[in-house]
């Protein structure tokens, strides 16, 4: 029986990538040792680092004037790195808050600047995206921050907010590489790797060179975009294994046909699951339909006492990690790139069967 992994993160990796890691584990590049055991300054690893940056640039069509950084500290580290790098003490930054992660970004920024929430989805329990117009943006703000996809609430912006001339910063942790994106609209894009990029431990940052050279003096060097850009992300020892695996994921994405192809597949997977939920009497997705996430699909059972039975049955059908986030309960199916259509087909078949029996 196949096993399908719907984990929200760390999440499924492509089977082909896992197989390759297995093959190369004891002998990477004919060196007779694993990638985990070689210096990040070795010729082989430096080549990998260059290659992975080129692949990521090709996949996302990153304009030349952007630096691509491979960092550590996760998206949570970026909640601090962004204000340290692109704002000065006493400045304000505008925040569009559409869920749990946006709230976290605001809270951390408060240590460094004066956050101003210009749009807040909380009044709709984060089941709808707050509207943001260019008029609500403060022209003097150091930046505007938002979360294109909220992993817990399951809401996703399909359009990039219009923010006038203020740099736009996006926490793309749970949707980067899930479809094409126009990088030129952003000042900073960041994403923890553990959803669509690779194993945890690596954080991808894409930053416009217009924003380099502005870091506060107290910025730790490992968080300093300008230093990292000139050190090719090797100010200190990077998470070499996670970086290696991310390079294999980029290679896999290119072989799959790139982000247009993967984006169309992701749309199909999400549509299949939402249609199944909407047509049933047992399952319910609380999110306003136009704001639903393609990556994370939370759903509730109209009869909550069946939830445990649903999860136990799913587990024995090989459908793993469907339990919802502890803050919202219910179920959540995460449909990242490495989750095949067959996984969603198996899930909806199980859901229909469970409803028939319920
Ligand atoms: N932002 C978003 C949108 C996330 O989904 C997550 C993790 N689930 C985070 C931030 C926090 O990421 P990390 O654990 O890498 O710090």
Short mmCIF file of C-alpha atoms and ligand atoms in Angstrom, two decimals:
data_model
loop_
_atom_site.label_atom_id
_atom_site.label_comp_id
_atom_site.label_asym_id
_atom_site.label_seq_id
_atom_site.Cartn_x
_atom_site.Cartn_y
_atom_site.Cartn_z
CA UNK A 1 0.00 0.00 0.00
CA UNK A 2 1.46 3.38 -0.92
CA UNK A 3 1.94 5.90 1.88
CA UNK A 4 1.04 9.54 1.25
CA UNK A 5 2.38 12.36 3.39
CA UNK A 6 0.17 15.42 3.94
CA UNK A 7 2.40 17.00 6.60
CA UNK A 8 2.39 20.81 6.82
CA UNK A 9 6.13 20.98 7.36
CA UNK A 10 8.67 19.55 7.47
CA UNK A 11 6.85 17.99 4.58
CA UNK A 12 7.00 15.46 1.77
CA UNK A 13 10.05 15.44 -0.47
CA UNK A 14 9.92 14.07 -4.02
CA UNK A 15 10.46 10.30 -4.11
CA UNK A 16 13.09 10.70 -6.82
CA UNK A 17 15.05 13.09 -4.60
CA UNK A 18 14.91 10.73 -1.63
CA UNK A 19 16.08 7.85 -3.82
CA UNK A 20 19.00 9.91 -5.09
CA UNK A 21 19.98 10.93 -1.56
CA UNK A 22 19.92 7.24 -0.61
CA UNK A 23 22.13 6.30 -3.55
CA UNK A 24 24.65 9.05 -2.88
CA UNK A 25 24.72 8.84 0.89
CA UNK A 26 27.89 6.83 1.22
CA UNK A 27 29.63 8.13 -1.87
CA UNK A 28 29.00 11.62 -3.10
CA UNK A 29 30.61 12.74 -6.36
CA UNK A 30 32.89 9.71 -6.37
CA UNK A 31 34.69 10.94 -3.26
CA UNK A 32 33.88 7.86 -1.20
CA UNK A 33 32.33 9.99 1.55
CA UNK A 34 28.91 11.58 2.03
CA UNK A 35 28.07 15.20 1.30
CA UNK A 36 27.62 15.71 5.05
CA UNK A 37 31.27 14.96 5.64
CA UNK A 38 33.00 17.41 3.32
CA UNK A 39 34.01 21.01 3.83
CA UNK A 40 31.66 23.69 2.61
CA UNK A 41 34.80 25.28 1.15
CA UNK A 42 35.66 22.16 -0.89
CA UNK A 43 35.58 22.50 -4.66
CA UNK A 44 32.67 20.03 -4.89
CA UNK A 45 30.51 21.86 -2.39
CA UNK A 46 31.26 25.31 -3.78
CA UNK A 47 30.18 23.98 -7.19
CA UNK A 48 26.96 22.69 -5.65
CA UNK A 49 26.30 26.08 -4.07
CA UNK A 50 26.80 27.88 -7.39
CA UNK A 51 24.70 25.38 -9.27
CA UNK A 52 21.81 25.53 -6.81
CA UNK A 53 21.70 29.32 -6.95
CA UNK A 54 21.61 29.21 -10.75
CA UNK A 55 18.83 26.63 -10.70
CA UNK A 56 16.75 28.65 -8.26
CA UNK A 57 17.28 31.79 -10.31
CA UNK A 58 16.14 29.96 -13.46
CA UNK A 59 13.08 28.45 -11.78
CA UNK A 60 11.88 31.76 -10.32
CA UNK A 61 13.26 33.93 -13.14
CA UNK A 62 15.03 36.04 -10.52
CA UNK A 63 16.22 39.34 -12.04
CA UNK A 64 19.99 39.95 -11.90
CA UNK A 65 19.60 42.84 -9.48
CA UNK A 66 18.46 40.48 -6.73
CA UNK A 67 20.79 38.58 -4.40
CA UNK A 68 19.84 34.97 -3.62
CA UNK A 69 20.90 33.93 -0.13
CA UNK A 70 20.92 30.53 1.57
CA UNK A 71 20.58 31.24 5.28
CA UNK A 72 19.72 29.55 8.59
CA UNK A 73 17.29 30.41 11.37
CA UNK A 74 14.07 29.66 9.50
CA UNK A 75 11.35 32.13 8.68
CA UNK A 76 11.31 33.02 12.37
CA UNK A 77 14.89 34.22 12.04
CA UNK A 78 13.75 36.42 9.15
CA UNK A 79 11.10 38.04 11.35
CA UNK A 80 14.14 39.68 13.02
CA UNK A 81 16.55 39.76 10.06
CA UNK A 82 14.20 41.86 7.91
CA UNK A 83 13.89 44.82 10.31
CA UNK A 84 17.60 44.59 11.18
CA UNK A 85 18.59 44.71 7.52
CA UNK A 86 16.18 47.17 5.96
CA UNK A 87 14.96 49.55 8.66
CA UNK A 88 16.41 51.96 11.21
CA UNK A 89 15.40 52.29 14.89
CA UNK A 90 12.28 54.42 15.31
CA UNK A 91 11.05 53.78 11.77
CA UNK A 92 7.70 52.21 11.12
CA UNK A 93 6.88 49.19 8.98
CA UNK A 94 3.41 48.32 7.69
CA UNK A 95 1.99 44.82 8.16
CA UNK A 96 -0.84 43.05 6.40
CA UNK A 97 -1.84 40.31 8.82
CA UNK A 98 -3.79 37.36 7.44
CA UNK A 99 -3.11 34.79 10.14
CA UNK A 100 -0.94 33.24 12.79
CA UNK A 101 2.41 33.72 11.03
CA UNK A 102 1.73 37.33 10.18
CA UNK A 103 1.00 37.97 13.87
CA UNK A 104 4.33 36.38 14.78
CA UNK A 105 6.16 38.60 12.31
CA UNK A 106 4.55 41.72 13.85
CA UNK A 107 5.42 40.62 17.41
CA UNK A 108 9.10 40.02 16.60
CA UNK A 109 9.45 43.27 14.64
CA UNK A 110 8.36 45.22 17.72
CA UNK A 111 11.84 44.68 19.19
CA UNK A 112 13.32 46.73 16.37
CA UNK A 113 10.77 49.21 15.05
CA UNK A 114 7.24 50.46 15.28
CA UNK A 115 4.91 48.03 13.49
CA UNK A 116 1.68 49.33 12.04
CA UNK A 117 -1.00 46.80 11.12
CA UNK A 118 -2.69 48.31 8.06
CA UNK A 119 -4.95 45.35 7.25
CA UNK A 120 -6.03 42.63 9.66
CA UNK A 121 -7.99 39.47 8.94
CA UNK A 122 -8.59 38.78 12.61
CA UNK A 123 -12.10 40.25 12.59
CA UNK A 124 -13.04 37.46 10.16
CA UNK A 125 -11.20 34.88 12.27
CA UNK A 126 -8.60 34.75 9.49
CA UNK A 127 -11.08 32.98 7.26
CA UNK A 128 -10.95 35.85 4.81
CA UNK A 129 -8.02 37.88 3.59
CA UNK A 130 -7.94 41.47 4.76
CA UNK A 131 -8.10 43.98 1.94
CA UNK A 132 -5.17 46.26 1.46
CA UNK A 133 -5.23 49.28 -0.84
CA UNK A 134 -2.23 51.41 -1.86
CA UNK A 135 -3.87 54.28 0.09
CA UNK A 136 -3.57 52.38 3.37
CA UNK A 137 0.22 52.13 2.99
CA UNK A 138 2.29 54.76 4.78
CA UNK A 139 4.66 56.22 2.17
CA UNK A 140 7.32 56.63 4.90
CA UNK A 141 7.19 53.01 6.05
CA UNK A 142 10.49 51.14 5.75
CA UNK A 143 8.60 48.24 4.18
CA UNK A 144 5.25 46.46 3.96
CA UNK A 145 5.21 42.86 5.17
CA UNK A 146 2.68 40.17 4.31
CA UNK A 147 2.29 36.38 4.22
CA UNK A 148 1.21 35.19 0.75
CA UNK A 149 0.08 31.84 2.15
CA UNK A 150 -0.94 31.28 5.77
CA UNK A 151 -0.06 27.66 6.49
CA UNK A 152 -2.37 27.22 9.48
CA UNK A 153 -5.48 29.17 8.47
CA UNK A 154 -5.29 28.03 4.84
CA UNK A 155 -5.76 31.45 3.22
CA UNK A 156 -3.71 32.56 0.22
CA UNK A 157 -3.34 35.80 -1.74
CA UNK A 158 -3.67 35.11 -5.45
CA UNK A 159 -2.51 38.65 -6.32
CA UNK A 160 0.46 40.57 -5.02
CA UNK A 161 -0.75 43.57 -2.98
CA UNK A 162 -0.24 47.02 -4.51
CA UNK A 163 1.90 49.02 -2.10
CA UNK A 164 3.10 51.97 -4.16
CA UNK A 165 6.83 52.60 -3.95
CA UNK A 166 7.38 51.04 -0.51
CA UNK A 167 9.46 47.80 -0.55
CA UNK A 168 7.25 44.75 -0.24
CA UNK A 169 8.49 41.90 1.98
CA UNK A 170 6.87 38.47 1.71
CA UNK A 171 7.06 35.46 4.00
CA UNK A 172 6.72 32.89 1.23
CA UNK A 173 7.52 29.92 3.50
CA UNK A 174 4.62 27.74 2.46
CA UNK A 175 4.13 28.64 -1.20
CA UNK A 176 7.45 29.61 -2.80
CA UNK A 177 8.11 27.41 -5.86
CA UNK A 178 4.48 26.25 -5.99
CA UNK A 179 3.82 28.41 -9.09
CA UNK A 180 5.56 31.24 -10.98
CA UNK A 181 5.99 34.52 -9.11
CA UNK A 182 7.01 37.95 -10.37
CA UNK A 183 10.06 38.54 -8.16
CA UNK A 184 10.45 42.11 -9.44
CA UNK A 185 7.40 43.12 -7.38
CA UNK A 186 9.24 42.44 -4.11
CA UNK A 187 11.98 43.97 -2.01
CA UNK A 188 12.53 40.77 -0.01
CA UNK A 189 11.15 37.26 -0.38
CA UNK A 190 12.00 34.70 2.28
CA UNK A 191 11.03 31.11 2.94
CA UNK A 192 11.98 28.39 5.38
CA UNK A 193 12.93 25.38 3.25
CA UNK A 194 10.88 22.68 4.91
CA UNK A 195 7.79 22.82 2.68
CA UNK A 196 8.55 23.11 -1.03
CA UNK A 197 12.33 23.55 -0.98
CA UNK A 198 13.98 20.80 1.06
CA UNK A 199 14.74 19.68 4.60
CA UNK A 200 14.52 22.06 7.57
CA UNK A 201 17.62 24.05 8.42
CA UNK A 202 17.88 26.13 5.27
CA UNK A 203 16.18 29.46 4.62
CA UNK A 204 16.03 31.02 1.17
CA UNK A 205 16.13 34.82 0.94
CA UNK A 206 15.84 36.81 -2.27
CA UNK A 207 16.61 40.48 -1.78
CA UNK A 208 16.77 43.43 -4.15
CA UNK A 209 20.23 44.98 -4.26
CA UNK A 210 18.59 48.36 -3.64
CA UNK A 211 18.02 47.16 -0.07
CA UNK A 212 21.58 45.98 0.53
CA UNK A 213 24.03 48.13 2.49
CA UNK A 214 21.41 49.29 4.99
CA UNK A 215 21.85 46.84 7.85
CA UNK A 216 22.03 48.19 11.38
CA UNK A 217 25.48 48.04 12.96
CA UNK A 218 24.29 45.48 15.53
CA UNK A 219 23.01 43.01 12.92
CA UNK A 220 24.66 39.62 13.55
CA UNK A 221 26.86 38.76 10.60
CA UNK A 222 24.97 35.50 10.00
CA UNK A 223 21.81 37.58 9.48
CA UNK A 224 23.40 40.39 7.50
CA UNK A 225 22.14 40.23 3.90
CA UNK A 226 24.96 42.42 2.57
CA UNK A 227 27.69 40.34 4.19
CA UNK A 228 26.06 37.11 3.10
CA UNK A 229 25.66 38.33 -0.47
CA UNK A 230 29.36 39.12 -0.70
CA UNK A 231 30.32 35.85 1.06
CA UNK A 232 28.09 33.79 -1.29
CA UNK A 233 26.07 32.69 1.76
CA UNK A 234 29.16 31.25 3.43
CA UNK A 235 29.87 33.71 6.22
CA UNK A 236 30.03 30.60 8.40
CA UNK A 237 29.30 26.91 7.89
CA UNK A 238 25.99 26.62 6.04
CA UNK A 239 23.57 23.68 6.54
CA UNK A 240 25.33 21.69 3.85
CA UNK A 241 23.08 18.63 3.81
CA UNK A 242 19.87 20.65 3.56
CA UNK A 243 21.42 22.79 0.83
CA UNK A 244 22.45 19.67 -1.10
CA UNK A 245 18.93 18.26 -0.84
CA UNK A 246 17.43 21.60 -1.95
CA UNK A 247 19.67 21.52 -5.03
CA UNK A 248 18.23 18.08 -5.88
CA UNK A 249 14.70 19.44 -5.40
CA UNK A 250 15.48 22.31 -7.81
CA UNK A 251 16.85 19.80 -10.32
CA UNK A 252 13.68 17.71 -9.94
CA UNK A 253 11.47 20.78 -10.46
CA UNK A 254 13.29 21.66 -13.66
CA UNK A 255 12.92 18.09 -14.91
CA UNK A 256 9.19 18.21 -14.10
CA UNK A 257 8.88 21.17 -16.46
CA UNK A 258 9.31 24.13 -14.11
CA UNK A 259 6.88 26.24 -12.17
CA UNK A 260 4.21 26.64 -14.86
CA UNK A 261 3.75 22.88 -14.99
CA UNK A 262 3.96 22.41 -11.23
CA UNK A 263 1.57 25.34 -10.68
CA UNK A 264 -1.05 23.76 -12.97
CA UNK A 265 -0.69 20.45 -11.10
CA UNK A 266 -1.07 22.19 -7.77
CA UNK A 267 -4.25 23.92 -8.96
CA UNK A 268 -5.68 20.57 -10.05
CA UNK A 269 -4.87 18.88 -6.75
CA UNK A 270 -6.43 21.67 -4.70
CA UNK A 271 -9.56 21.80 -6.89
CA UNK A 272 -10.12 18.06 -6.48
CA UNK A 273 -9.96 18.29 -2.69
CA UNK A 274 -12.06 21.47 -2.34
CA UNK A 275 -14.72 20.08 -4.70
CA UNK A 276 -14.94 16.93 -2.63
CA UNK A 277 -15.30 18.95 0.56
CA UNK A 278 -17.87 21.34 -0.92
CA UNK A 279 -20.02 18.52 -2.32
CA UNK A 280 -20.16 16.62 0.93
CA UNK A 281 -22.43 16.98 3.96
CA UNK A 282 -19.80 15.76 6.36
CA UNK A 283 -16.76 17.91 5.52
CA UNK A 284 -16.50 21.64 5.68
CA UNK A 285 -13.81 24.16 4.80
CA UNK A 286 -14.36 27.44 6.67
CA UNK A 287 -12.38 29.69 4.30
CA UNK A 288 -14.04 32.18 1.94
CA UNK A 289 -13.78 30.34 -1.43
CA UNK A 290 -11.81 33.04 -3.30
CA UNK A 291 -9.20 33.11 -0.53
CA UNK A 292 -8.54 29.41 -0.18
CA UNK A 293 -4.98 28.17 -0.14
CA UNK A 294 -3.77 25.74 -2.80
CA UNK A 295 -1.11 24.46 -0.41
CA UNK A 296 -2.85 23.92 2.94
CA UNK A 297 -6.44 22.76 3.07
CA UNK A 298 -7.97 22.75 6.56
CA UNK A 299 -11.29 20.97 6.95
CA UNK A 300 -13.66 20.13 9.75
CA UNK A 301 -16.14 17.33 10.21
CA UNK A 302 -19.70 18.48 10.88
CA UNK A 303 -19.71 15.82 13.54
CA UNK A 304 -16.49 16.47 15.53
CA UNK A 305 -16.79 13.24 17.47
CA UNK A 306 -15.96 11.38 14.24
CA UNK A 307 -12.63 13.17 13.88
CA UNK A 308 -10.60 10.62 15.76
CA UNK A 309 -12.14 7.75 13.82
CA UNK A 310 -11.42 9.64 10.58
CA UNK A 311 -7.75 10.05 11.50
CA UNK A 312 -7.31 6.46 12.66
CA UNK A 313 -8.88 5.17 9.43
CA UNK A 314 -6.76 7.54 7.34
CA UNK A 315 -3.63 6.29 9.04
CA UNK A 316 -4.45 2.69 8.22
CA UNK A 317 -5.18 3.69 4.62
CA UNK A 318 -1.62 5.10 4.39
CA UNK A 319 -2.75 8.74 4.56
CA UNK A 320 -0.37 10.38 7.02
CA UNK A 321 -0.30 13.59 9.07
CA UNK A 322 -3.80 14.89 8.42
CA UNK A 323 -4.41 16.21 11.92
CA UNK A 324 -5.07 19.95 11.93
CA UNK A 325 -2.87 22.48 13.71
CA UNK A 326 -3.48 22.48 17.46
CA UNK A 327 -4.71 26.10 17.34
CA UNK A 328 -7.58 25.35 14.92
CA UNK A 329 -8.23 21.61 15.32
CA UNK A 330 -9.95 19.49 12.67
CA UNK A 331 -7.92 18.23 9.72
CA UNK A 332 -5.42 19.77 7.40
CA UNK A 333 -4.11 18.35 4.15
CA UNK A 334 -0.98 20.05 2.85
CA UNK A 335 -0.59 19.64 -0.90
CA UNK A 336 2.95 20.81 -1.57
CA UNK A 337 4.78 20.11 -4.84
CA UNK A 338 6.03 16.68 -3.75
CA UNK A 339 2.50 15.46 -2.94
CA UNK A 340 1.35 13.75 -6.15
CA UNK A 341 -2.15 13.93 -7.63
CA UNK A 342 -2.45 10.22 -6.75
CA UNK A 343 -2.18 11.20 -3.06
CA UNK A 344 -5.12 13.58 -3.36
CA UNK A 345 -7.08 10.97 -5.31
CA UNK A 346 -6.46 8.45 -2.54
CA UNK A 347 -7.48 11.01 0.09
CA UNK A 348 -10.76 11.96 -1.61
CA UNK A 349 -11.60 8.31 -2.16
CA UNK A 350 -11.06 7.66 1.53
CA UNK A 351 -13.11 10.74 2.47
CA UNK A 352 -16.06 9.64 0.28
CA UNK A 353 -15.92 6.13 1.62
CA UNK A 354 -15.77 7.39 5.22
CA UNK A 355 -18.76 9.64 4.61
CA UNK A 356 -20.77 6.76 3.14
CA UNK A 357 -20.10 4.73 6.26
CA UNK A 358 -20.63 7.59 8.72
N1 LIG B 1 5.87 31.52 8.29
C1 LIG B 1 5.08 30.59 7.72
C2 LIG B 1 4.10 31.01 6.67
C3 LIG B 1 5.19 29.26 8.13
O1 LIG B 1 4.40 28.33 7.58
C4 LIG B 1 6.13 28.91 9.12
C5 LIG B 1 6.32 27.48 9.58
N2 LIG B 1 5.29 26.63 9.49
C6 LIG B 1 6.90 29.91 9.68
C7 LIG B 1 6.76 31.20 9.24
C8 LIG B 1 7.92 29.60 10.75
O2 LIG B 1 8.95 28.96 10.11
P1 LIG B 1 10.26 28.41 10.83
O3 LIG B 1 9.83 27.28 11.67
O4 LIG B 1 11.10 28.01 9.63
O5 LIG B 1 10.87 29.52 11.58
#
